[in-house]
C-alpha cells in the first residue's frame, strides 16, 4: 500500500498531459481533494487526457477523490456475476462499474494481478520483494478494466474525454441503481 502526496499525483498528471498521454488510470484515492490535484485534473482534461479513477473501497455512499472531481470517470466495483462488490463505494459521481473482485467469495473471485509483495515485519515491510501474481480486490482493480477500454476507444480515433465517457456509458450493460453502477 503505497503513499504519495497530492502534489506527487499532480506532477504525474502534468507530465502525462505534457507528453501526450491519452488515458490516465488512477487506482488511488482519499477522502479529500486538494486544490493542487483539482487543478492538475483540469489541466490534463483540457489536454484531452481521459481520467479514469477508483471510486473507493469504503462500502458505503461517498465517492472519494480524485474520482469525485467532475473531470474523472469514477469506477465502482462488481464481483463475479456483476453484482456490486461488498466493499465498493458508490454515489452520484459513479460513471461505470467494472470487475474488482469479491473477497467474500474467496481467492477465485478476486482479480489476479501481477505485482510485488513484501513481507510485513514488526517494524513494517521487510525482506525481499516477491514479484508474482496475487489475488487482489478493490475499485483499484476495477479501474484498469475501464482504462483499457478507454485506450481501445482512443485507438479507434476518439480523443475527447467527453466522447469517451459518453461511449462508455452507452455501451455498458445497464444495472440499477445508477449511483452504484453508473
CSV table of C-alpha atoms in Angstrom, one decimal:
chain,number,residue,atom,x,y,z
A,1,UNK,CA,0.0,0.0,0.0
A,2,UNK,CA,1.9,3.0,-1.3
A,3,UNK,CA,1.6,6.5,-0.1
A,4,UNK,CA,2.0,9.7,-2.1
A,5,UNK,CA,1.2,13.3,-1.8
A,6,UNK,CA,-1.4,15.2,-3.9
A,7,UNK,CA,1.4,17.2,-5.4
A,8,UNK,CA,3.1,14.0,-6.5
A,9,UNK,CA,-0.1,13.0,-8.3
A,10,UNK,CA,-0.4,16.5,-9.7
A,11,UNK,CA,3.2,16.3,-11.1
A,12,UNK,CA,2.5,13.0,-12.7
A,13,UNK,CA,-0.7,14.3,-14.4
A,14,UNK,CA,1.1,17.4,-15.7
A,15,UNK,CA,3.9,15.1,-17.0
A,16,UNK,CA,1.4,12.8,-18.7
A,17,UNK,CA,-0.6,15.6,-20.2
A,18,UNK,CA,2.6,17.4,-21.5
A,19,UNK,CA,3.8,14.1,-23.1
A,20,UNK,CA,0.6,13.5,-25.0
A,21,UNK,CA,-0.9,10.7,-22.8
A,22,UNK,CA,-4.5,9.8,-23.8
A,23,UNK,CA,-5.7,7.9,-20.7
A,24,UNK,CA,-4.6,8.1,-17.1
A,25,UNK,CA,-5.5,5.3,-14.8
A,26,UNK,CA,-5.8,6.4,-11.2
A,27,UNK,CA,-6.2,3.4,-8.9
A,28,UNK,CA,-5.8,5.6,-5.9
A,29,UNK,CA,-7.9,7.9,-3.7
A,30,UNK,CA,-8.6,9.5,-0.5
A,31,UNK,CA,-11.3,11.5,1.4
A,32,UNK,CA,-10.2,15.0,0.4
A,33,UNK,CA,-9.4,16.7,-2.8
A,34,UNK,CA,-6.6,19.2,-2.6
A,35,UNK,CA,-6.7,22.2,-4.9
A,36,UNK,CA,-3.3,21.3,-6.5
A,37,UNK,CA,-4.9,17.9,-7.5
A,38,UNK,CA,-8.1,19.5,-8.8
A,39,UNK,CA,-6.1,22.0,-10.9
A,40,UNK,CA,-3.9,19.2,-12.3
A,41,UNK,CA,-7.0,17.2,-13.2
A,42,UNK,CA,-8.4,20.2,-15.1
A,43,UNK,CA,-5.1,20.7,-16.8
A,44,UNK,CA,-4.9,17.1,-18.0
A,45,UNK,CA,-8.5,17.0,-19.0
A,46,UNK,CA,-8.1,20.2,-21.1
A,47,UNK,CA,-5.2,18.4,-22.9
A,48,UNK,CA,-7.6,15.5,-23.8
A,49,UNK,CA,-6.4,13.1,-21.1
A,50,UNK,CA,-9.3,10.8,-20.2
A,51,UNK,CA,-9.1,10.4,-16.4
A,52,UNK,CA,-10.3,7.1,-15.0
A,53,UNK,CA,-10.5,7.0,-11.2
A,54,UNK,CA,-11.3,4.5,-8.5
A,55,UNK,CA,-14.5,5.3,-6.6
A,56,UNK,CA,-13.2,4.0,-3.3
A,57,UNK,CA,-13.4,0.9,-1.0
A,58,UNK,CA,-15.5,2.2,1.9
A,59,UNK,CA,-18.5,0.0,1.2
A,60,UNK,CA,-20.8,3.0,1.5
A,61,UNK,CA,-22.0,6.1,-0.3
A,62,UNK,CA,-19.4,8.8,-0.9
A,63,UNK,CA,-17.0,8.6,-3.8
A,64,UNK,CA,-13.5,9.6,-2.8
A,65,UNK,CA,-11.1,11.9,-4.5
A,66,UNK,CA,-9.9,12.3,-7.3
A,67,UNK,CA,-12.9,10.2,-8.5
A,68,UNK,CA,-15.3,12.9,-7.2
A,69,UNK,CA,-13.9,15.6,-9.5
A,70,UNK,CA,-16.2,16.2,-12.5
A,71,UNK,CA,-13.3,15.6,-14.9
A,72,UNK,CA,-13.0,12.0,-13.8
A,73,UNK,CA,-14.8,8.8,-14.9
A,74,UNK,CA,-15.4,7.3,-11.5
A,75,UNK,CA,-15.4,3.5,-11.3
A,76,UNK,CA,-17.2,1.3,-8.8
A,77,UNK,CA,-16.5,-2.4,-8.5
A,78,UNK,CA,-18.6,-5.6,-9.1
A,79,UNK,CA,-17.8,-9.2,-8.2
A,80,UNK,CA,-18.5,-12.3,-10.3
A,81,UNK,CA,-22.0,-12.2,-11.7
A,82,UNK,CA,-22.0,-8.4,-12.0
A,83,UNK,CA,-23.4,-7.6,-8.5
A,84,UNK,CA,-22.0,-4.7,-6.6
A,85,UNK,CA,-18.9,-5.7,-4.5
A,86,UNK,CA,-19.4,-5.5,-0.8
A,87,UNK,CA,-16.5,-3.0,-0.3
A,88,UNK,CA,-17.3,-0.7,-3.3
A,89,UNK,CA,-18.1,2.9,-2.7
A,90,UNK,CA,-21.0,4.4,-4.6
A,91,UNK,CA,-22.5,7.8,-5.3
A,92,UNK,CA,-23.9,10.1,-7.9
A,93,UNK,CA,-20.4,10.6,-9.4
A,94,UNK,CA,-20.1,6.9,-10.4
A,95,UNK,CA,-20.0,6.6,-14.2
A,96,UNK,CA,-19.4,2.9,-14.6
A,97,UNK,CA,-18.8,-0.4,-12.7
A,98,UNK,CA,-16.1,-2.9,-13.6
A,99,UNK,CA,-14.8,-6.2,-12.2
A,100,UNK,CA,-13.0,-5.6,-8.9
A,101,UNK,CA,-13.5,-9.0,-7.3
A,102,UNK,CA,-15.4,-10.1,-4.2
A,103,UNK,CA,-13.4,-11.2,-1.2
A,104,UNK,CA,-16.4,-12.8,0.4
A,105,UNK,CA,-16.4,-15.4,-2.4
A,106,UNK,CA,-12.7,-16.4,-1.9
A,107,UNK,CA,-9.5,-16.0,-4.0
A,108,UNK,CA,-11.1,-17.4,-7.1
A,109,UNK,CA,-13.5,-14.4,-7.1
A,110,UNK,CA,-10.7,-11.9,-6.8
A,111,UNK,CA,-8.7,-10.2,-9.5
A,112,UNK,CA,-5.4,-11.8,-10.1
A,113,UNK,CA,-2.8,-9.2,-10.8
A,114,UNK,CA,0.9,-9.2,-11.5
A,115,UNK,CA,2.5,-7.1,-8.8
A,116,UNK,CA,5.0,-7.4,-5.9
A,117,UNK,CA,4.5,-8.0,-2.3
A,118,UNK,CA,6.9,-7.5,0.6
A,119,UNK,CA,6.7,-9.4,3.8
A,120,UNK,CA,5.5,-7.4,6.8
A,121,UNK,CA,7.7,-7.5,9.9
A,122,UNK,CA,7.4,-6.0,13.3
A,123,UNK,CA,8.6,-2.6,12.0
A,124,UNK,CA,6.9,-2.6,8.6
A,125,UNK,CA,7.9,-4.0,5.3
A,126,UNK,CA,11.0,-6.2,5.5
A,127,UNK,CA,12.7,-8.9,3.4
A,128,UNK,CA,12.8,-9.3,-0.3
A,129,UNK,CA,10.0,-8.2,-2.7
A,130,UNK,CA,8.3,-11.1,-4.4
A,131,UNK,CA,7.1,-10.3,-8.0
A,132,UNK,CA,4.3,-12.7,-8.9
A,133,UNK,CA,0.5,-12.9,-9.5
A,134,UNK,CA,-1.6,-12.2,-6.4
A,135,UNK,CA,-5.4,-12.1,-5.8
A,136,UNK,CA,-6.5,-8.6,-5.1
A,137,UNK,CA,-9.8,-6.8,-4.7
A,138,UNK,CA,-10.9,-3.2,-4.9
A,139,UNK,CA,-12.0,-0.4,-7.1
A,140,UNK,CA,-8.3,0.0,-7.9
A,141,UNK,CA,-8.6,-3.4,-9.7
A,142,UNK,CA,-11.8,-2.3,-11.5
A,143,UNK,CA,-10.4,0.9,-12.8
A,144,UNK,CA,-7.8,-0.6,-15.1
A,145,UNK,CA,-10.5,-2.5,-16.9
A,146,UNK,CA,-12.2,0.8,-17.8
A,147,UNK,CA,-8.9,2.4,-18.6
A,148,UNK,CA,-8.2,-0.4,-21.1
A,149,UNK,CA,-11.5,0.1,-22.9
A,150,UNK,CA,-10.8,3.8,-23.0
A,151,UNK,CA,-7.4,3.2,-24.6
A,152,UNK,CA,-9.1,1.0,-27.2
A,153,UNK,CA,-11.5,3.8,-27.9
A,154,UNK,CA,-8.6,6.1,-28.3
A,155,UNK,CA,-7.0,3.6,-30.8
A,156,UNK,CA,-10.2,4.0,-32.8
A,157,UNK,CA,-9.8,7.7,-33.1
A,158,UNK,CA,-11.7,9.0,-30.1
A,159,UNK,CA,-9.7,11.6,-28.2
A,160,UNK,CA,-12.2,13.8,-26.5
A,161,UNK,CA,-12.7,12.7,-22.8
A,162,UNK,CA,-16.4,13.7,-23.0
A,163,UNK,CA,-16.9,11.5,-26.0
A,164,UNK,CA,-15.1,8.6,-24.3
A,165,UNK,CA,-17.2,8.9,-21.2
A,166,UNK,CA,-20.4,9.0,-23.3
A,167,UNK,CA,-19.3,5.9,-25.3
A,168,UNK,CA,-18.5,4.0,-22.1
A,169,UNK,CA,-21.9,4.9,-20.6
A,170,UNK,CA,-23.8,4.0,-23.8
A,171,UNK,CA,-22.1,0.6,-24.3
A,172,UNK,CA,-22.2,-0.5,-20.6
A,173,UNK,CA,-24.7,-3.1,-19.5
A,174,UNK,CA,-27.4,-1.3,-17.5
A,175,UNK,CA,-27.9,-2.1,-13.9
A,176,UNK,CA,-29.8,-0.3,-11.2
A,177,UNK,CA,-29.4,1.8,-9.1
A,178,UNK,CA,-27.4,4.2,-11.3
A,179,UNK,CA,-25.5,5.6,-8.3
A,180,UNK,CA,-24.0,2.1,-7.7
A,181,UNK,CA,-23.3,1.0,-11.3
A,182,UNK,CA,-23.2,4.2,-13.3
